[in-house]
CSV table of C-alpha atoms in Angstrom, one decimal:
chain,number,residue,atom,x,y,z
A,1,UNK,CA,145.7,6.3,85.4
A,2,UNK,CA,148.0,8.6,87.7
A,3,UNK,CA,148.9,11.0,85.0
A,4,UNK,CA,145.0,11.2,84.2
A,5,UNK,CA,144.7,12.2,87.4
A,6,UNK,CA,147.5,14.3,87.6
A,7,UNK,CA,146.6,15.9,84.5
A,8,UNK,CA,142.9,16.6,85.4
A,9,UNK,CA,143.9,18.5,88.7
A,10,UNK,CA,146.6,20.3,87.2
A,11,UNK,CA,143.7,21.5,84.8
A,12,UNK,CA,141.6,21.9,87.8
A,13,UNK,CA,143.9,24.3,89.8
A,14,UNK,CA,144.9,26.8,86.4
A,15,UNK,CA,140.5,27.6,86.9
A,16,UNK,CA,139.7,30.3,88.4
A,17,UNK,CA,136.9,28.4,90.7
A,18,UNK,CA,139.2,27.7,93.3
A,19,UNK,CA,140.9,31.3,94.2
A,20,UNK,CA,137.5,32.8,93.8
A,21,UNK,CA,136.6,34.6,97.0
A,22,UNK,CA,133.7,36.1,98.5
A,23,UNK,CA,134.9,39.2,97.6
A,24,UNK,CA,135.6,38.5,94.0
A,25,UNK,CA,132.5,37.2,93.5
A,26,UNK,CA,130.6,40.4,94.7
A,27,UNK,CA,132.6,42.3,92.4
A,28,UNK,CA,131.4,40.1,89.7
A,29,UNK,CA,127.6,40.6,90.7
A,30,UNK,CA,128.4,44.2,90.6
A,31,UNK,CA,130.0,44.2,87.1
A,32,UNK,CA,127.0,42.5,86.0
A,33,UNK,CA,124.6,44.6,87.3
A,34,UNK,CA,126.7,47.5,85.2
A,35,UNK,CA,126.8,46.1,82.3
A,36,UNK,CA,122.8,45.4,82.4
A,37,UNK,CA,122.6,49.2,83.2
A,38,UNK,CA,124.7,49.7,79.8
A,39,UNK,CA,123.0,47.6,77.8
A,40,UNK,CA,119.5,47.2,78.9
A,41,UNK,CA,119.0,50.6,80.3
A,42,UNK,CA,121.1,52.4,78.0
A,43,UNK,CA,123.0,54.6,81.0
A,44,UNK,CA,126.6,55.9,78.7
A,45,UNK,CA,127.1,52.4,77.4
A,46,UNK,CA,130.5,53.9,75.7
A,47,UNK,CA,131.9,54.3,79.3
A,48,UNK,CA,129.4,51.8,81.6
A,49,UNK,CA,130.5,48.9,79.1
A,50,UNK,CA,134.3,48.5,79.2
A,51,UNK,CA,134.2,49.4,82.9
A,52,UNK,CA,131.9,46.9,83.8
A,53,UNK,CA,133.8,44.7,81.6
A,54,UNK,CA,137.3,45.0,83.0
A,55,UNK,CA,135.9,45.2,86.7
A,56,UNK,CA,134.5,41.4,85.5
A,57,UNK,CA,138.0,40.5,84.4
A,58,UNK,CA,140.1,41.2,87.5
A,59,UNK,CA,137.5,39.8,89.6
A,60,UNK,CA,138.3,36.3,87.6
A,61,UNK,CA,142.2,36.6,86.0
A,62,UNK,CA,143.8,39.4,89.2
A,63,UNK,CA,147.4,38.4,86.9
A,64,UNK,CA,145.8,40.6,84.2
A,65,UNK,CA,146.7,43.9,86.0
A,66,UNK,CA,149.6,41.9,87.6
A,67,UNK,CA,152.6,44.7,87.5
A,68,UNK,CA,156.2,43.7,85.6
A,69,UNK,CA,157.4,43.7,89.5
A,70,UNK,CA,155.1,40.9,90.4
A,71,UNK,CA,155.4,39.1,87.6
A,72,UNK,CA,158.1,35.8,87.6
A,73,UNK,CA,158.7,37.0,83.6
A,74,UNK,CA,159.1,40.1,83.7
A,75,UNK,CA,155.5,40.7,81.6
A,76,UNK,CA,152.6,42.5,83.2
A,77,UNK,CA,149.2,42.0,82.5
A,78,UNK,CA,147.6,43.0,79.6
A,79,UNK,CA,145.4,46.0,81.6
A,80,UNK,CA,148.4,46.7,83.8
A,81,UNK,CA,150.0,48.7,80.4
A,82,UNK,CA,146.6,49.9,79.8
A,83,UNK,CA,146.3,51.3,83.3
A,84,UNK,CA,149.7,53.2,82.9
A,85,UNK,CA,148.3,55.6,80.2
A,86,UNK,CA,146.1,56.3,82.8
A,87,UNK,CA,148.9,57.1,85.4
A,88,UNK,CA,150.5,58.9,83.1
A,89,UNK,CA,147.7,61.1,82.2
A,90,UNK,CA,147.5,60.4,78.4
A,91,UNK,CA,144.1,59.1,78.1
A,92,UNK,CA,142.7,61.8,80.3
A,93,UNK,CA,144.6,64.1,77.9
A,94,UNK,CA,143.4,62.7,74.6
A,95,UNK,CA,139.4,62.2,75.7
A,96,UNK,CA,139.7,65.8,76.3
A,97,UNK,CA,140.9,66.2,73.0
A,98,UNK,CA,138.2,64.2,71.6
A,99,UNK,CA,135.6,66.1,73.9
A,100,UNK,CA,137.0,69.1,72.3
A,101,UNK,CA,136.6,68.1,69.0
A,102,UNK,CA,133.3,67.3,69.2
A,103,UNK,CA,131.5,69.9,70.7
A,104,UNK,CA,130.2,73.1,69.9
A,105,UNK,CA,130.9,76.4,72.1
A,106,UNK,CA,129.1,78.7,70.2
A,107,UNK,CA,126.6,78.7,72.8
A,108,UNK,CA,129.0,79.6,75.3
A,109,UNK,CA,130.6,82.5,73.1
A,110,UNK,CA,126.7,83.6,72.3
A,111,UNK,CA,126.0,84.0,76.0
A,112,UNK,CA,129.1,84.4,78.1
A,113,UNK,CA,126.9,84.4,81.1
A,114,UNK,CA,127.3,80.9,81.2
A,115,UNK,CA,130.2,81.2,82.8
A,116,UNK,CA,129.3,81.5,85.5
A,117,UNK,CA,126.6,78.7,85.9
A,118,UNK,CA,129.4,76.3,85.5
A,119,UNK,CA,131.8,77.9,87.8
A,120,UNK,CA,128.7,78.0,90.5
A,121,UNK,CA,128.4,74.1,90.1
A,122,UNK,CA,131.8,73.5,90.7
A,123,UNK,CA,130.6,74.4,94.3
A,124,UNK,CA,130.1,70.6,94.7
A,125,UNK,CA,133.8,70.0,94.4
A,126,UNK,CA,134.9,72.7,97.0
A,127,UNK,CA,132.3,71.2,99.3
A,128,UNK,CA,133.4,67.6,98.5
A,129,UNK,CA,137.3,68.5,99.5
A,130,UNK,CA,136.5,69.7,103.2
A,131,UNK,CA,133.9,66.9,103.5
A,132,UNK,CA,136.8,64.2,102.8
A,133,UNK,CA,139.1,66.1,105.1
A,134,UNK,CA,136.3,65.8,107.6
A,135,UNK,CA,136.3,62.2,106.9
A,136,UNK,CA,139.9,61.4,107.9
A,137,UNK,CA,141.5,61.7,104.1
A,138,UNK,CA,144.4,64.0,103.5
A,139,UNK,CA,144.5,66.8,101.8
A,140,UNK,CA,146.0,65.5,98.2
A,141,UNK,CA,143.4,62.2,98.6
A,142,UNK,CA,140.6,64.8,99.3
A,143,UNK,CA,141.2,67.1,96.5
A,144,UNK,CA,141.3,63.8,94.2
A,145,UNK,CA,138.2,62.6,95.6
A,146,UNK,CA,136.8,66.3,95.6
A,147,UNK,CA,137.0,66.0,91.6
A,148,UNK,CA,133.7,63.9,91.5
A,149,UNK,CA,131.6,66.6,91.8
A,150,UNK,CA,132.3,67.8,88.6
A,151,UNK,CA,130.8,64.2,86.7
A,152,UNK,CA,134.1,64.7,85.2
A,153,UNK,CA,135.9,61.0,85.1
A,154,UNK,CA,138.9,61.8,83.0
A,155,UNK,CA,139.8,65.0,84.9
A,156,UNK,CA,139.4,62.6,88.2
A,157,UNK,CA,142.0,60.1,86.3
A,158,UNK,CA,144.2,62.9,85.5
A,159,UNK,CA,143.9,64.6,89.4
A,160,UNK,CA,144.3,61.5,90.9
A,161,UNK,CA,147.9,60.5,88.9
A,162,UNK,CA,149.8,64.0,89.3
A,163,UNK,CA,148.4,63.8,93.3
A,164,UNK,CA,149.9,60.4,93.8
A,165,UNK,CA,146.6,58.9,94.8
A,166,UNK,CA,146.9,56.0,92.5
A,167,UNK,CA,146.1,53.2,95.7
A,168,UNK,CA,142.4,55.8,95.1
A,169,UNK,CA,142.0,56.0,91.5
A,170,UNK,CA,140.1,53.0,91.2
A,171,UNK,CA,137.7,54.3,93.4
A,172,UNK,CA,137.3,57.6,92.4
A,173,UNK,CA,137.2,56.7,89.0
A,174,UNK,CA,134.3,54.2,89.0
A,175,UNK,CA,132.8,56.4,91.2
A,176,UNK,CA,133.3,59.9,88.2
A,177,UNK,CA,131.9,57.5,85.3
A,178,UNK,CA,129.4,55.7,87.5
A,179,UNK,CA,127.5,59.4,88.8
A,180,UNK,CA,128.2,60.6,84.8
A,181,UNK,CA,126.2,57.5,83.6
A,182,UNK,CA,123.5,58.3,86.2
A,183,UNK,CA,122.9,61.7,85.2
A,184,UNK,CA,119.4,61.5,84.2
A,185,UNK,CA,118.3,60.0,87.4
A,186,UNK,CA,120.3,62.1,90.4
A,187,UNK,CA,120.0,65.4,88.5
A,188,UNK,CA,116.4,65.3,88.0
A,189,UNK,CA,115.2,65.2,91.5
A,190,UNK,CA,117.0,67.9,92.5
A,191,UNK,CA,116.3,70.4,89.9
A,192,UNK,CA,112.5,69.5,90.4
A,193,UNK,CA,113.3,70.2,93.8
A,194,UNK,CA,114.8,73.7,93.7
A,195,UNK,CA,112.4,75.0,91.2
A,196,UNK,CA,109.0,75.7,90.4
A,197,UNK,CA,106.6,74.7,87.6
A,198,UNK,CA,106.5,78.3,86.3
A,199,UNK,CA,110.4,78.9,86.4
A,200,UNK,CA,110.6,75.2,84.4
A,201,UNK,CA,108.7,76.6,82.0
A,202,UNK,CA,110.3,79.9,81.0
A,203,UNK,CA,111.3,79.9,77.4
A,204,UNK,CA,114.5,81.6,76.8
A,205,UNK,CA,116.0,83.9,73.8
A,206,UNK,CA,117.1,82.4,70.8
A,207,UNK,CA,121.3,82.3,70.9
A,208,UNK,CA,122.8,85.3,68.5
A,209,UNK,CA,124.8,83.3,65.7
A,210,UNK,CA,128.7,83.4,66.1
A,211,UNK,CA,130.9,84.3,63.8
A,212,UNK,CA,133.9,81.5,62.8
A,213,UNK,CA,136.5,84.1,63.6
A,214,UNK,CA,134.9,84.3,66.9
A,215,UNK,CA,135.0,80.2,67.1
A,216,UNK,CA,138.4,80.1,65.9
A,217,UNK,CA,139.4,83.0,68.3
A,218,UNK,CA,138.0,80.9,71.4
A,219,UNK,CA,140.1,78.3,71.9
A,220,UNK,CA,143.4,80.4,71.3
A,221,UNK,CA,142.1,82.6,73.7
A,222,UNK,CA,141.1,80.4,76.4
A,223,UNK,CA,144.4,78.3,75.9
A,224,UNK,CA,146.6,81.3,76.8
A,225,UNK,CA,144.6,83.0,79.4
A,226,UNK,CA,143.7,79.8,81.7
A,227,UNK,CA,147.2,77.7,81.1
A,228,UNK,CA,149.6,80.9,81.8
A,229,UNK,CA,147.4,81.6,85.0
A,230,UNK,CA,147.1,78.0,85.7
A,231,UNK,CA,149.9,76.3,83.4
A,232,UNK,CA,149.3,72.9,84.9
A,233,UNK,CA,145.8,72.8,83.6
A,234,UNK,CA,147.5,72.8,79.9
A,235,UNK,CA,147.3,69.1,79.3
A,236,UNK,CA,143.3,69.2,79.6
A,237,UNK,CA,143.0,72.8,78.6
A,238,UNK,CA,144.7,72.7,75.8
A,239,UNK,CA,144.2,68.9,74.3
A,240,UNK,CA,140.5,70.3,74.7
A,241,UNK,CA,140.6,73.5,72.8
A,242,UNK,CA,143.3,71.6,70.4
A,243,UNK,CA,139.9,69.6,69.1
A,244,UNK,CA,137.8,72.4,69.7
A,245,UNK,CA,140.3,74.2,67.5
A,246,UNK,CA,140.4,71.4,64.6
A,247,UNK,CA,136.5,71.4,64.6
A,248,UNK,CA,136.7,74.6,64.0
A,249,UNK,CA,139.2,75.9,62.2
A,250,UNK,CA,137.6,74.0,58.6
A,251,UNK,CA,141.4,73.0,57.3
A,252,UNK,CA,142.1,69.7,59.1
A,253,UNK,CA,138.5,67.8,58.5
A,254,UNK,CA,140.9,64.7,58.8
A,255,UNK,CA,141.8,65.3,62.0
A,256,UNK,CA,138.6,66.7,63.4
A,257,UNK,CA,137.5,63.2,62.5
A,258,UNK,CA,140.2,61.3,63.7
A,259,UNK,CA,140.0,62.9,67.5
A,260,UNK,CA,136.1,62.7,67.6
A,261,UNK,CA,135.6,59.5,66.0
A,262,UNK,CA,138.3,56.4,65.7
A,263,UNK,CA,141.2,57.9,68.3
A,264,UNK,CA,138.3,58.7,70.8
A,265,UNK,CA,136.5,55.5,70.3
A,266,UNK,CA,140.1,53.7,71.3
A,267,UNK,CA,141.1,55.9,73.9
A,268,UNK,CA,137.4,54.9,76.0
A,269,UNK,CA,138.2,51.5,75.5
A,270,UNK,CA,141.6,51.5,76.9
A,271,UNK,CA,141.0,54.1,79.5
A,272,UNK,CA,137.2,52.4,80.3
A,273,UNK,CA,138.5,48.7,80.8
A,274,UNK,CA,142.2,49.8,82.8
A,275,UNK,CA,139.6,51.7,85.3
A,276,UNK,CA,137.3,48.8,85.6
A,277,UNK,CA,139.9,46.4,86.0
A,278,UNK,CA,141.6,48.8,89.1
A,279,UNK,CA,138.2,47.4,91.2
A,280,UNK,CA,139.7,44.4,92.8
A,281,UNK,CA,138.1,43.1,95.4
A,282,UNK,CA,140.9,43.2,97.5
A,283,UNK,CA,141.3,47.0,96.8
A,284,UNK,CA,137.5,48.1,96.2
A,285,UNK,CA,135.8,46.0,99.0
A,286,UNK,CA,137.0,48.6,102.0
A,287,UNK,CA,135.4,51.7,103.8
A,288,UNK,CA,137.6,54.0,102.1
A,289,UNK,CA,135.9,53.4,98.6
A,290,UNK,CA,132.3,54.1,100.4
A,291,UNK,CA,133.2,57.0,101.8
A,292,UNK,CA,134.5,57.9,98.3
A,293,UNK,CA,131.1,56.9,96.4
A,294,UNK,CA,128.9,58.4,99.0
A,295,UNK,CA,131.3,61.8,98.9
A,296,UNK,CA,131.4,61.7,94.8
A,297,UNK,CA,127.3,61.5,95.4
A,298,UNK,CA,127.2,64.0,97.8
A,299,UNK,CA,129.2,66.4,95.7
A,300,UNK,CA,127.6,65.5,92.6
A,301,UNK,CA,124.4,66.5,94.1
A,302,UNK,CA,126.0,69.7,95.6
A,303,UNK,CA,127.3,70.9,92.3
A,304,UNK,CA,124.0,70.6,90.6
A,305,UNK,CA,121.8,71.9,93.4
A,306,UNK,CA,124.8,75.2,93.3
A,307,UNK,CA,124.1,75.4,89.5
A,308,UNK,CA,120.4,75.4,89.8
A,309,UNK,CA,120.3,77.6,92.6
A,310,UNK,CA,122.7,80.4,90.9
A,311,UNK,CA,120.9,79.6,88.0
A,312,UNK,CA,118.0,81.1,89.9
A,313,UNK,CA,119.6,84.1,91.2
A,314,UNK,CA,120.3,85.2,87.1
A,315,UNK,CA,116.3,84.0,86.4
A,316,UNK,CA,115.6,86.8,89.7
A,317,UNK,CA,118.5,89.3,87.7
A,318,UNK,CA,117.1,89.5,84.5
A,319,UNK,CA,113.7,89.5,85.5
A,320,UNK,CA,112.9,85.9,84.1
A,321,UNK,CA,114.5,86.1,81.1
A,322,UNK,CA,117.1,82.8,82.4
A,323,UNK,CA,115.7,79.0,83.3
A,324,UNK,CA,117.3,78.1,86.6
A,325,UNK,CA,117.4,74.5,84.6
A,326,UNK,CA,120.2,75.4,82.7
A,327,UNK,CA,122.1,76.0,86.0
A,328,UNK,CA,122.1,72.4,86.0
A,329,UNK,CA,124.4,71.8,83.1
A,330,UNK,CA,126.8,73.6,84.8
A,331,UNK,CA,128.6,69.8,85.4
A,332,UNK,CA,131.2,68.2,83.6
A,333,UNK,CA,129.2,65.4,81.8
A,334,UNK,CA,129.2,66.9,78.2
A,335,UNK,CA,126.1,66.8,76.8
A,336,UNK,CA,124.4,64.4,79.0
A,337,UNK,CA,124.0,67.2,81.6
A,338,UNK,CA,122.7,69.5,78.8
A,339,UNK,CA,120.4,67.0,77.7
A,340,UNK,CA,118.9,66.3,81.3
A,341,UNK,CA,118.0,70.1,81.2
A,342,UNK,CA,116.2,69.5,77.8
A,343,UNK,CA,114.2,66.9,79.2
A,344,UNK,CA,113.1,68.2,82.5
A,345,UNK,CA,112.0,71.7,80.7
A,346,UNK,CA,110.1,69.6,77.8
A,347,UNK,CA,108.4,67.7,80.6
A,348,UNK,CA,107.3,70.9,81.8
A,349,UNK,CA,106.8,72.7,78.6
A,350,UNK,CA,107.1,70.5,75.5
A,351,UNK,CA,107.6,73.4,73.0
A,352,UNK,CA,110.6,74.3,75.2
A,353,UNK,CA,113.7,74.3,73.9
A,354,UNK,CA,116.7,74.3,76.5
A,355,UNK,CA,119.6,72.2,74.8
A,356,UNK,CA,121.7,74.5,73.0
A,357,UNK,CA,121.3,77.6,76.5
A,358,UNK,CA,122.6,74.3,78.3
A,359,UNK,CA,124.9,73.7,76.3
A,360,UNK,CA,127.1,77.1,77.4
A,361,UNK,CA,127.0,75.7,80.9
A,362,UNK,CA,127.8,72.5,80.4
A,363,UNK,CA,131.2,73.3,78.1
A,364,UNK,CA,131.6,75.8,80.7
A,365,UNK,CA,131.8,73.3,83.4
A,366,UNK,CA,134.5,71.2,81.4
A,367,UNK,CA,136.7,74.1,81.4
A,368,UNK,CA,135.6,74.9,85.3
A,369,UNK,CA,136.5,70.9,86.5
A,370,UNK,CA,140.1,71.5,84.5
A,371,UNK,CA,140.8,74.7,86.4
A,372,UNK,CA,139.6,73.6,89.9
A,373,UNK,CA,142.1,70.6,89.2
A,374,UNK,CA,144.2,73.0,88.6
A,375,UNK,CA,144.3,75.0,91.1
A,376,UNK,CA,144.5,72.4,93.6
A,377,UNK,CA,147.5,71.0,91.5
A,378,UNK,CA,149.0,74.3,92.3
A,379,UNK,CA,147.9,74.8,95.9
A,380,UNK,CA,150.1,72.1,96.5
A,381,UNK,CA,153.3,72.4,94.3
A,382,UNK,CA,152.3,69.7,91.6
A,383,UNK,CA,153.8,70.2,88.2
């Protein structure tokens, strides 16, 4: 009878009922509430999913991000080596590869112009940075933090790793993918806002066609101009126009469908569940990581209010010939942003046709989020 007994509470301590805490199970409630936005509502399932998921598991098994240090083995936990691809910027690196390969800039080449609708809505991240200063972070945490304005969760990864704000990455990161999932319900608002019903209307050109030696040129081009002005931008830069460059090129179809398909695919599970599982309660559940989902909102909302607004300054320029909703796109979220623009004009118009002019802003804003990280990387000595 004693080793029935003894047996049955040895079972009972190895659950996970009796270290639960009030914390963990708040964590849990969020998580869940995550993955029903994934899966019922549909917000970027490929990212909402595994970061929901991996927030679930720490909040149950904490030894699964347990580090080698920690551990009475010498084994971490299984999201622990997950989370140091993270650290070491290699998932950033390869979604932008990924990214790259899968989109189009012929838009962007077609109407240069774009340009500069996605460096106006990088306004949000500028604002964000002396916001965070304001609200007791230093410098390096506030230019991490600063990041979420662009909806740009890998670049936020990346920032936050070469910064040393790992103790914030968790934070920051939830808070990138979380504001990039919600994309068609904070930028809609706002552009309604800062525009009427006539400019929501305005129908724009059709895009010239581009040549391929003028997609093939692109990428080459952009590689050496940004990364020997900003050479620390070369791991997203250049993993980025790397893809762009195998989409486009025509010779590596192997590859092209390697980055955008089964190496992308593996690279958002690893990089979505480490993130989620970096939301501890004991290191989520604090007034830093407010302050950082209230900035990342705040900066989001700055960025695509900055994009819409400029947009409307080039709608004033060229005598209505530009929608201010493209302006919109101008953030990092590739093409959810584009396709928020789409839907607002459509709602407006329904013969309007506004993906593919949001499109140049939105691959625009990709390249804009990689050179503000930068340049911050540079402001302050980071290699």
């Amino acid at each position: 009878m004693e080793y029935i007994t003894t047996t049955l509470s040895n079972l009972l301590q190895q659950t996970a009922f009796l270290n639960l805490t009030v914390g963990n199970m708040v964590m849990i409630f969020v998580a869940l509430i995550f993955l029903y936005l994934a899966i019922q509502k549909g917000f970027e399932p490929l990212l909402l999913l595994p970061i929901a998921f991996g927030m679930l598991l720490v909040n149950i098994y904490p030894d699964i991000m347990r580090t080698v240090e920690d551990s009475s083995s010498g084994v971490g936990g299984l999201l622990h080596y997950f989370y140091l691809l993270d650290e070491w910027s290699i998932l950033p690196s390869l979604i932008f590869m990924g990214v790259g390969a899968m989109t189009d800039f012929g838009p962007l080449i077609a109407n240069p112009k774009s340009f500069l609708l996605g460096a106006a809505a990088q306004f949000g991240i500028y604002g964000a940075y002396f916001m965070a200063i304001f609200l007791g972070f230093n410098d390096k945490a506030a230019a991490a933090i600063s990041i979420i304005g662009g909806a740009d969760g890998p670049t936020s990864i990346f920032l936050a790793g070469k910064l040393g704000q790992t103790g914030l990455m968790g934070p920051i990161a939830v808070a990138a993918y979380s504001y990039m999932a919600l994309v068609p319900i904070i930028q809609p608002p706002i552009m309604k806002l800062l525009t009427t019903e006539e400019e929501r209307k305005i129908k724009m050109e059709q895009l010239r066609p581009v040549s391929r030696l003028e997609k093939i040129l692109f990428p080459i081009i952009v590689t050496i101009v940004v990364c020997l002005i900003l050479p620390t931008t070369a791991p997203l830069v250049g993993m980025l126009m790397l893809g762009n460059l195998f989409r486009e090129s025509g010779v590596v179809k192997q590859l092209t469908e390697t980055a955008s398909n089964a190496l992308m695919y593996i690279v958002v599970i690893l990089l979505g569940t480490s993130v989620g599982a970096t939301t501890s309660a004991e290191a989520f559940l604090n007034m830093d990581t407010i302050k950082i989902v209230v900035l990342g909102l705040v900066a989001f909302a700055l960025g695509t209010a900055a994009g819409v607004i400029f947009g409307k300054i080039m709608c004033k320029v060229t005598h209505g010939k530009v929608n201010p909703l493209i302006g919109s796109a101008g953030v990092s979220a590739v093409p959810m942003a584009a396709r928020v623009s789409q839907k607002v004009g459509a709602e407006a118009d329904p013969t309007n046709f506004l993906l593919m002019h949001a499109m140049g802003p939105n691959v625009a804003g990709v390249i804009g989020t990689a050179v503000a990280a930068g340049t911050f990387m540079a402001i302050f000595g980071v290699k």
